[in-house]
Each structure stands twice: as C-alpha cells, then as structure tokens.
Amino acid sequence: MAYDLLKGKKGIIFGALDENSIAWKTAESVHAEGGTFVLSNAPIAMRMGQIKDLAAKTGSQIVPADATSEDDLNALIAKSMEILGGKLDFVLHSIGMSVNVRKGRHYTDEKYDFTAKGWDVSALSFHKVMQSLYKADAMNEWGSIVALTYMAAQRVFPDYNDMADNKAYLESVARSFGYFFGKEKKVRVNTISQSPTPTTAGQGVKGFDGFISYAEKMSPLGNATAQDCADYTVSLFSDLTRKVTMQNLFHDGGFSSTGVSQEVIDYFSK
Ligand code: NAI
C-alpha cells in the first residue's frame, strides 16, 4: 500500500546488488511512495548485479561509486544533484563486506589488511559518504540518512567475525556525525539494526541457516524481512520521523529484548 509519503523527495540508494538485497526492496518501496533517486554500487558489483532492471523499473539512473573512494563519492553526489535537479532528502547506506569472512579467517586469526579493507568498506565508508554530503552541502533541511547494522555490535555472535567490530564503529559514526548534521543542517542520521536476512551478504556468514531459524524462534514477531526493513526505512525518510536522530533502531521482531522464548525452552526440554 502506498501513501505518497516520499512524494517530491530525492535521494541516493547505495547497495542494491540483486532482488534479495535490502537496498533493492527499499528502492522499490521508495519508488512506490513517490521518491526519486540515483542508484549506486561499487563498479565491480554493477557488472555482476541486475541493477539495470531495478533502474528501469524505478525510472532511476545508475551512478557507480566505490564507497571507499572520496573522489567517487564527491563525483556521485555532484552528479546525483544534477540528475535529480537539486539537493537530497534521503540517503541509504546499505553496504557491507568482510574480507576475513570471505576468506574463511577466524576472528582469532584475522589478517589485518583484510580487516582494514572490510572496515573501510563496511564502516568508514559511512563517514566518507556523510562527510562528502556535508562538505558539498548536498542535504536539504530535515533530510534523513540511514545505514544498516546488526546486533553483533552489542552482543557476541561468534561467526559474525570482524563485522561485529565494523558495525560497532558504524553505529558510533551515526551518533557522532548525527550531532553535527543535526546542529548545522537539521539532517537526521540513524542506523537500523535488522534481523538476519537471506541476502548475498547475510548468507556469507557461517552457519547462517541455523542462525536465521534460531532468530525466528527467539523473536515474538518473527524475523523482520528485507521488505519489512524497506517499509521501516521509508518511515525514517518520511516527514513523520523528523525528530528521530542519532539512534540505533532495532528492527528485529523483538529479538533484542527477548532473553529466551518458549520455543527455545521447549527445544532444550526435550
Ligand atoms: P547485499 O550483499 O545484497 O548488499 C551489500 C552491498 O554492499 C552489495 O550491493 C555490494 O555490492 C555493496 N558493496 C560492497 N562493497 C562496496 C563498495 N566498496 N562500495 C559500494 N558498495 C559496496 O546484502 P544486504 O544484506 O542487503 O546488505 C545490506 C546491509 O545490511 C549491509 O550493511 C549489511 O551488513 C546489513 N545487514 C544485513 C543483514 C543480513 O542478515 N543480511 C542483517 C543486518 C544488517
């Protein structure tokens, strides 16, 4: 159901790789709510992904950018304002990748140049995106910037590896930059802490299938899907949440507040 919540709003959506991506669902929902946007992804992902289909479906243009490159980001932001005809109202950072996870390196056996690369892509890139937006004065007042995170930033999930540390950094950047963006430009900055979701990035985590089933049983409302996340993001981009900023917002069906569920007790009482 659409409510025109984003009518007239313009933005950038990073990270739509394929139709499972959280950013893909978000792009579809933002489009349905009347928002217009530029789609961006790493140049390497553009060749593999089906982002062109999404662009056609949503009437969007694609501007490649490696989110670790300040030059790419500056060019993307300038080009986006040109394409969209003015400053931006929303930005979604939906980017993550751990080289240690990809190469099967255990948390106690990290290769630190892998760690540094994963941190740059998954965490520092959020600061880089915001610094580029800030310096270009590219955000309209009451704009909204959202990044995606996971609860491993607060609690240990052993196979989440160095992404846990990356997410802790990302959440801290949202608070710190949110202060300056709020004070100087009346722009809000939040992170959404999403349930495990079957996407390319999600399924890269070891033991993901067992883990997603466990989370489903532990969450009173069940896991939040990628589409649920898209809906929540639309609300954060809309004018209905103008005073929500510098928050890490759990979007997980209640998982983060549940000590144990009856289903899990029953399983261990067998
Ligand atoms: P995905 O694999 O569909 O999206 C990750 C995106 O990051 C891809 O589009 C990829 O091309 C992009 N990317 C990687 N390196 C990049 C670079 N250097 N520059 C620009 N883009 C780059 O997976 P998903 O799950 O949609 O991930 C989106 C976000 O959601 C990530 O931040 C992820 O950590 C987060 N998240 C995912 C959860 C899950 O279980 N899938 C749970 C909680 C958070």
CSV table of C-alpha atoms and ligand atoms in Angstrom, one decimal:
chain,number,residue,atom,x,y,z
A,1,MET,CA,0.0,0.0,0.0
A,2,ALA,CA,1.4,3.4,-0.9
A,3,TYR,CA,0.7,6.7,0.9
A,4,ASP,CA,2.8,9.1,-1.1
A,5,LEU,CA,5.0,9.5,2.0
A,6,LEU,CA,8.0,10.5,-0.1
A,7,LYS,CA,6.4,12.5,-2.8
A,8,GLY,CA,8.8,15.1,-4.1
A,9,LYS,CA,11.8,13.7,-2.1
A,10,LYS,CA,15.1,12.9,-3.8
A,11,GLY,CA,18.0,10.8,-2.7
A,12,ILE,CA,20.7,8.2,-3.2
A,13,ILE,CA,20.4,4.5,-2.5
A,14,PHE,CA,23.6,2.5,-2.1
A,15,GLY,CA,23.9,-1.3,-2.2
A,16,ALA,CA,21.3,-2.9,-4.4
A,17,LEU,CA,23.0,-6.0,-5.8
A,18,ASP,CA,20.2,-8.3,-6.6
A,19,GLU,CA,16.5,-8.7,-5.8
A,20,ASN,CA,17.3,-10.1,-2.4
A,21,SER,CA,19.2,-7.0,-1.3
A,22,ILE,CA,17.7,-4.9,1.4
A,23,ALA,CA,18.6,-1.8,-0.8
A,24,TRP,CA,16.7,-3.4,-3.7
A,25,LYS,CA,13.5,-3.7,-1.7
A,26,THR,CA,14.0,-0.2,-0.3
A,27,ALA,CA,14.4,1.2,-3.8
A,28,GLU,CA,11.1,-0.4,-4.9
A,29,SER,CA,9.3,0.9,-1.8
A,30,VAL,CA,10.7,4.4,-2.0
A,31,HIS,CA,9.6,4.5,-5.7
A,32,ALA,CA,6.1,3.3,-4.7
A,33,GLU,CA,5.9,6.1,-2.2
A,34,GLY,CA,6.8,8.8,-4.8
A,35,GLY,CA,10.5,9.3,-4.1
A,36,THR,CA,13.1,9.6,-6.9
A,37,PHE,CA,16.7,8.6,-6.6
A,38,VAL,CA,20.0,7.6,-8.0
A,39,LEU,CA,21.2,4.0,-7.6
A,40,SER,CA,24.8,3.5,-6.7
A,41,ASN,CA,27.0,0.5,-6.2
A,42,ALA,CA,30.7,-0.5,-6.5
A,43,PRO,CA,31.8,-0.6,-10.1
A,44,ILE,CA,32.7,-4.2,-9.8
A,45,ALA,CA,29.2,-5.1,-8.5
A,46,MET,CA,27.5,-3.3,-11.3
A,47,ARG,CA,28.8,-5.8,-13.8
A,48,MET,CA,27.6,-8.8,-11.8
A,49,GLY,CA,24.3,-7.5,-10.5
A,50,GLN,CA,21.0,-6.9,-12.1
A,51,ILE,CA,20.8,-3.3,-11.0
A,52,LYS,CA,19.9,-2.2,-14.5
A,53,ASP,CA,16.5,-4.0,-14.2
A,54,LEU,CA,15.9,-2.1,-11.0
A,55,ALA,CA,16.8,1.2,-12.6
A,56,ALA,CA,14.4,0.6,-15.4
A,57,LYS,CA,11.6,-0.4,-13.1
A,58,THR,CA,12.0,2.6,-10.8
A,59,GLY,CA,12.9,5.2,-13.6
A,60,SER,CA,16.3,5.7,-11.9
A,61,GLN,CA,19.8,6.4,-13.2
A,62,ILE,CA,22.8,4.4,-12.0
A,63,VAL,CA,26.0,6.2,-11.0
A,64,PRO,CA,28.8,3.8,-9.9
A,65,ALA,CA,30.9,4.6,-6.9
A,66,ASP,CA,33.3,2.7,-4.7
A,67,ALA,CA,32.1,3.9,-1.3
A,68,THR,CA,35.7,3.8,0.0
A,69,SER,CA,36.8,6.4,-2.6
A,70,GLU,CA,36.3,10.1,-1.7
A,71,ASP,CA,36.7,11.1,-5.3
A,72,ASP,CA,34.0,8.6,-6.4
A,73,LEU,CA,31.7,9.8,-3.7
A,74,ASN,CA,32.2,13.5,-4.5
A,75,ALA,CA,31.5,12.8,-8.2
A,76,LEU,CA,28.4,10.7,-7.3
A,77,ILE,CA,26.9,13.4,-5.1
A,78,ALA,CA,27.5,16.2,-7.7
A,79,LYS,CA,26.1,14.0,-10.5
A,80,SER,CA,23.1,13.0,-8.4
A,81,MET,CA,22.1,16.6,-7.6
A,82,GLU,CA,22.4,17.3,-11.4
A,83,ILE,CA,20.2,14.4,-12.3
A,84,LEU,CA,17.6,15.0,-9.6
A,85,GLY,CA,17.6,18.7,-10.0
A,86,GLY,CA,18.6,19.9,-6.5
A,87,LYS,CA,19.7,18.9,-3.1
A,88,LEU,CA,18.9,15.5,-1.5
A,89,ASP,CA,16.3,14.5,1.1
A,90,PHE,CA,17.4,10.9,1.8
A,91,VAL,CA,20.4,8.6,1.6
A,92,LEU,CA,20.6,4.9,2.3
A,93,HIS,CA,23.9,3.3,3.1
A,94,SER,CA,23.4,-0.5,2.6
A,95,ILE,CA,26.9,-1.6,2.2
A,96,GLY,CA,28.9,-4.4,3.9
A,97,MET,CA,31.7,-6.8,3.3
A,98,SER,CA,34.3,-8.6,5.4
A,99,VAL,CA,37.4,-10.0,3.6
A,100,ASN,CA,38.2,-12.1,6.7
A,101,VAL,CA,34.7,-13.7,6.4
A,102,ARG,CA,35.0,-14.2,2.7
A,103,LYS,CA,38.4,-15.9,3.0
A,104,GLY,CA,37.3,-18.0,6.0
A,105,ARG,CA,39.7,-16.4,8.5
A,106,HIS,CA,38.5,-17.0,12.1
A,107,TYR,CA,38.1,-14.0,14.4
A,108,THR,CA,41.2,-15.2,16.4
A,109,ASP,CA,43.2,-15.4,13.2
A,110,GLU,CA,42.5,-12.2,11.4
A,111,LYS,CA,44.7,-11.0,8.6
A,112,TYR,CA,44.9,-7.3,9.3
A,113,ASP,CA,45.0,-5.9,5.8
A,114,PHE,CA,41.7,-7.9,5.3
A,115,THR,CA,40.4,-6.4,8.5
A,116,ALA,CA,41.3,-2.9,7.4
A,117,LYS,CA,39.7,-3.3,3.9
A,118,GLY,CA,36.5,-4.7,5.5
A,119,TRP,CA,36.4,-1.8,7.9
A,120,ASP,CA,36.9,0.7,5.2
A,121,VAL,CA,34.1,-0.8,3.1
A,122,SER,CA,31.6,-1.5,5.9
A,123,ALA,CA,32.2,1.2,8.4
A,124,LEU,CA,34.4,4.1,7.4
A,125,SER,CA,32.6,4.4,4.1
A,126,PHE,CA,29.6,5.7,6.1
A,127,HIS,CA,31.7,8.5,7.5
A,128,LYS,CA,33.0,9.2,4.0
A,129,VAL,CA,29.5,9.3,2.5
A,130,MET,CA,28.4,11.8,5.2
A,131,GLN,CA,31.5,13.9,5.0
A,132,SER,CA,31.1,14.2,1.2
A,133,LEU,CA,27.4,15.2,1.6
A,134,TYR,CA,28.2,17.6,4.4
A,135,LYS,CA,31.0,19.4,2.6
A,136,ALA,CA,29.0,19.6,-0.6
A,137,ASP,CA,26.0,21.0,1.4
A,138,ALA,CA,24.1,18.4,-0.5
A,139,MET,CA,21.3,17.6,2.0
A,140,ASN,CA,18.0,19.6,2.3
A,141,GLU,CA,16.9,20.6,5.8
A,142,TRP,CA,15.0,17.8,7.5
A,143,GLY,CA,16.7,15.2,5.3
A,144,SER,CA,17.3,11.7,6.6
A,145,ILE,CA,20.4,9.4,6.3
A,146,VAL,CA,20.1,5.7,7.2
A,147,ALA,CA,22.7,2.9,7.4
A,148,LEU,CA,22.1,-0.8,8.2
A,149,THR,CA,23.6,-2.6,11.1
A,150,TYR,CA,23.4,-5.8,13.1
A,151,MET,CA,23.1,-6.6,16.8
A,152,ALA,CA,26.5,-8.2,16.9
A,153,ALA,CA,27.6,-4.6,17.6
A,154,GLN,CA,26.2,-5.0,21.1
A,155,ARG,CA,26.3,-8.8,21.8
A,156,VAL,CA,28.6,-11.6,20.6
A,157,PHE,CA,27.5,-13.8,17.7
A,158,PRO,CA,30.7,-15.8,17.1
A,159,ASP,CA,30.5,-16.3,13.4
A,160,TYR,CA,29.8,-12.6,12.6
A,161,ASN,CA,33.6,-12.2,12.9
A,162,ASP,CA,35.1,-8.7,12.4
A,163,MET,CA,31.8,-7.4,11.0
A,164,ALA,CA,30.7,-7.1,14.7
A,165,ASP,CA,33.5,-4.5,15.2
A,166,ASN,CA,32.7,-2.8,11.9
A,167,LYS,CA,29.1,-2.4,12.9
A,168,ALA,CA,30.0,-1.0,16.4
A,169,TYR,CA,32.1,1.6,14.5
A,170,LEU,CA,29.3,2.3,12.0
A,171,GLU,CA,26.8,2.9,14.8
A,172,SER,CA,29.2,5.2,16.6
A,173,VAL,CA,29.7,7.2,13.4
A,174,ALA,CA,25.9,7.6,13.1
A,175,ARG,CA,25.8,9.2,16.5
A,176,SER,CA,28.8,11.4,16.1
A,177,PHE,CA,28.0,12.7,12.6
A,178,GLY,CA,24.3,12.9,13.6
A,179,TYR,CA,25.2,15.6,16.1
A,180,PHE,CA,26.9,17.8,13.6
A,181,PHE,CA,24.4,17.1,10.8
A,182,GLY,CA,21.6,17.9,13.2
A,183,LYS,CA,23.1,21.1,14.6
A,184,GLU,CA,24.4,22.5,11.3
A,185,LYS,CA,21.9,21.2,8.7
A,186,LYS,CA,18.9,19.9,10.5
A,187,VAL,CA,19.5,16.5,9.0
A,188,ARG,CA,18.9,13.2,10.9
A,189,VAL,CA,21.2,10.2,11.0
A,190,ASN,CA,20.1,6.8,12.2
A,191,THR,CA,21.1,3.1,11.9
A,192,ILE,CA,18.6,0.3,11.6
A,193,SER,CA,19.6,-2.9,13.4
A,194,GLN,CA,18.0,-5.5,11.1
A,195,SER,CA,17.1,-9.2,11.7
A,196,PRO,CA,19.3,-11.8,9.9
A,197,THR,CA,18.1,-11.6,6.3
A,198,PRO,CA,18.8,-14.1,3.4
A,199,THR,CA,20.9,-11.9,1.1
A,200,THR,CA,24.3,-12.3,-0.5
A,201,ALA,CA,26.0,-10.5,2.4
A,202,GLY,CA,23.8,-12.3,5.0
A,203,GLN,CA,24.4,-15.8,3.6
A,204,GLY,CA,28.2,-15.2,3.6
A,205,VAL,CA,28.1,-15.6,7.4
A,206,LYS,CA,29.0,-19.1,8.5
A,207,GLY,CA,26.1,-21.1,10.0
A,208,PHE,CA,23.6,-18.5,8.6
A,209,ASP,CA,20.7,-21.0,8.0
A,210,GLY,CA,20.8,-22.3,11.6
A,211,PHE,CA,21.1,-18.8,12.9
A,212,ILE,CA,18.2,-17.3,11.0
A,213,SER,CA,15.9,-20.2,12.2
A,214,TYR,CA,17.1,-19.6,15.8
A,215,ALA,CA,16.4,-15.8,15.5
A,216,GLU,CA,12.9,-16.6,14.1
A,217,LYS,CA,12.1,-18.7,17.1
A,218,MET,CA,13.5,-16.1,19.5
A,219,SER,CA,11.6,-13.2,18.1
A,220,PRO,CA,8.0,-12.7,19.3
A,221,LEU,CA,7.0,-11.2,15.9
A,222,GLY,CA,9.4,-13.4,13.9
A,223,ASN,CA,12.3,-12.1,11.9
A,224,ALA,CA,11.9,-8.8,10.0
A,225,THR,CA,12.2,-9.4,6.3
A,226,ALA,CA,14.0,-7.3,3.7
A,227,GLN,CA,10.6,-5.9,2.7
A,228,ASP,CA,9.8,-5.0,6.4
A,229,CYS,CA,13.1,-3.2,6.5
A,230,ALA,CA,12.3,-1.3,3.4
A,231,ASP,CA,9.0,-0.2,4.9
A,232,TYR,CA,10.7,0.9,8.1
A,233,THR,CA,13.3,2.9,6.1
A,234,VAL,CA,10.5,4.6,4.2
A,235,SER,CA,9.1,5.8,7.5
A,236,LEU,CA,12.6,7.2,8.5
A,237,PHE,CA,12.9,9.0,5.2
A,238,SER,CA,9.4,10.5,5.6
A,239,ASP,CA,8.4,13.7,7.4
A,240,LEU,CA,6.7,11.6,10.1
A,241,THR,CA,10.0,10.9,11.9
A,242,ARG,CA,11.7,14.4,11.8
A,243,LYS,CA,13.0,14.4,15.4
A,244,VAL,CA,14.4,10.9,15.4
A,245,THR,CA,18.2,11.1,15.1
A,246,MET,CA,21.4,9.6,16.4
A,247,GLN,CA,19.6,6.4,17.2
A,248,ASN,CA,20.4,2.7,16.6
A,249,LEU,CA,16.9,1.4,16.0
A,250,PHE,CA,16.3,-2.3,16.5
A,251,HIS,CA,14.1,-3.7,13.7
A,252,ASP,CA,14.1,-7.4,14.6
A,253,GLY,CA,10.7,-8.6,15.7
A,254,GLY,CA,11.6,-8.2,19.4
A,255,PHE,CA,14.7,-10.4,19.3
A,256,SER,CA,17.0,-7.9,21.0
A,257,SER,CA,14.7,-7.7,24.1
A,258,THR,CA,14.0,-11.4,24.4
A,259,GLY,CA,16.0,-13.4,26.9
A,260,VAL,CA,14.6,-16.7,25.8
A,261,SER,CA,11.4,-17.8,24.1
A,262,GLN,CA,9.1,-20.7,24.9
A,263,GLU,CA,10.0,-22.4,21.6
A,264,VAL,CA,13.7,-22.4,22.6
A,265,ILE,CA,12.9,-23.7,26.2
A,266,ASP,CA,10.8,-26.4,24.7
A,267,TYR,CA,13.6,-27.4,22.3
A,268,PHE,CA,16.0,-27.9,25.2
A,269,SER,CA,13.5,-29.6,27.4
A,270,LYS,CA,13.0,-32.5,25.0
B,1,NAI,P1,23.9,-7.4,-0.2
B,1,NAI,O1,25.0,-8.3,-0.4
B,1,NAI,O2,22.7,-7.5,-1.1
B,1,NAI,O3,24.4,-5.9,-0.1
B,1,NAI,C1,25.7,-5.5,0.2
B,1,NAI,C2,26.1,-4.4,-0.8
B,1,NAI,O4,27.3,-3.8,-0.5
B,1,NAI,C3,26.2,-5.0,-2.2
B,1,NAI,O5,25.3,-4.3,-3.1
B,1,NAI,C4,27.7,-4.7,-2.5
B,1,NAI,O6,27.9,-4.5,-3.9
B,1,NAI,C5,27.9,-3.4,-1.7
B,1,NAI,N1,29.3,-3.1,-1.6
B,1,NAI,C6,30.3,-3.9,-1.2
B,1,NAI,N2,31.5,-3.2,-1.3
B,1,NAI,C7,31.2,-1.9,-1.8
B,1,NAI,C8,32.0,-0.8,-2.0
B,1,NAI,N3,33.3,-0.8,-1.9
B,1,NAI,N4,31.3,0.3,-2.5
B,1,NAI,C9,30.0,0.3,-2.6
B,1,NAI,N5,29.2,-0.7,-2.4
B,1,NAI,C10,29.8,-1.9,-1.9
B,1,NAI,O7,23.4,-7.7,1.3
B,1,NAI,P2,22.4,-7.0,2.3
B,1,NAI,O8,22.1,-8.0,3.4
B,1,NAI,O9,21.3,-6.4,1.6
B,1,NAI,O10,23.3,-5.9,3.0
B,1,NAI,C11,23.0,-4.6,3.2
B,1,NAI,C12,23.4,-4.0,4.5
B,1,NAI,O11,22.5,-4.7,5.5
B,1,NAI,C13,24.8,-4.3,4.9
B,1,NAI,O12,25.3,-3.2,5.7
B,1,NAI,C14,24.6,-5.5,5.9
B,1,NAI,O13,25.7,-5.6,6.8
B,1,NAI,C15,23.3,-5.1,6.6
B,1,NAI,N6,22.7,-6.1,7.3
B,1,NAI,C16,22.4,-7.3,6.7
B,1,NAI,C17,21.8,-8.3,7.5
B,1,NAI,C18,21.6,-9.7,6.9
B,1,NAI,O14,21.4,-10.7,7.6
B,1,NAI,N7,21.5,-9.8,5.5
B,1,NAI,C19,21.4,-8.1,8.9
B,1,NAI,C20,21.7,-6.8,9.4
B,1,NAI,C21,22.3,-5.9,8.6
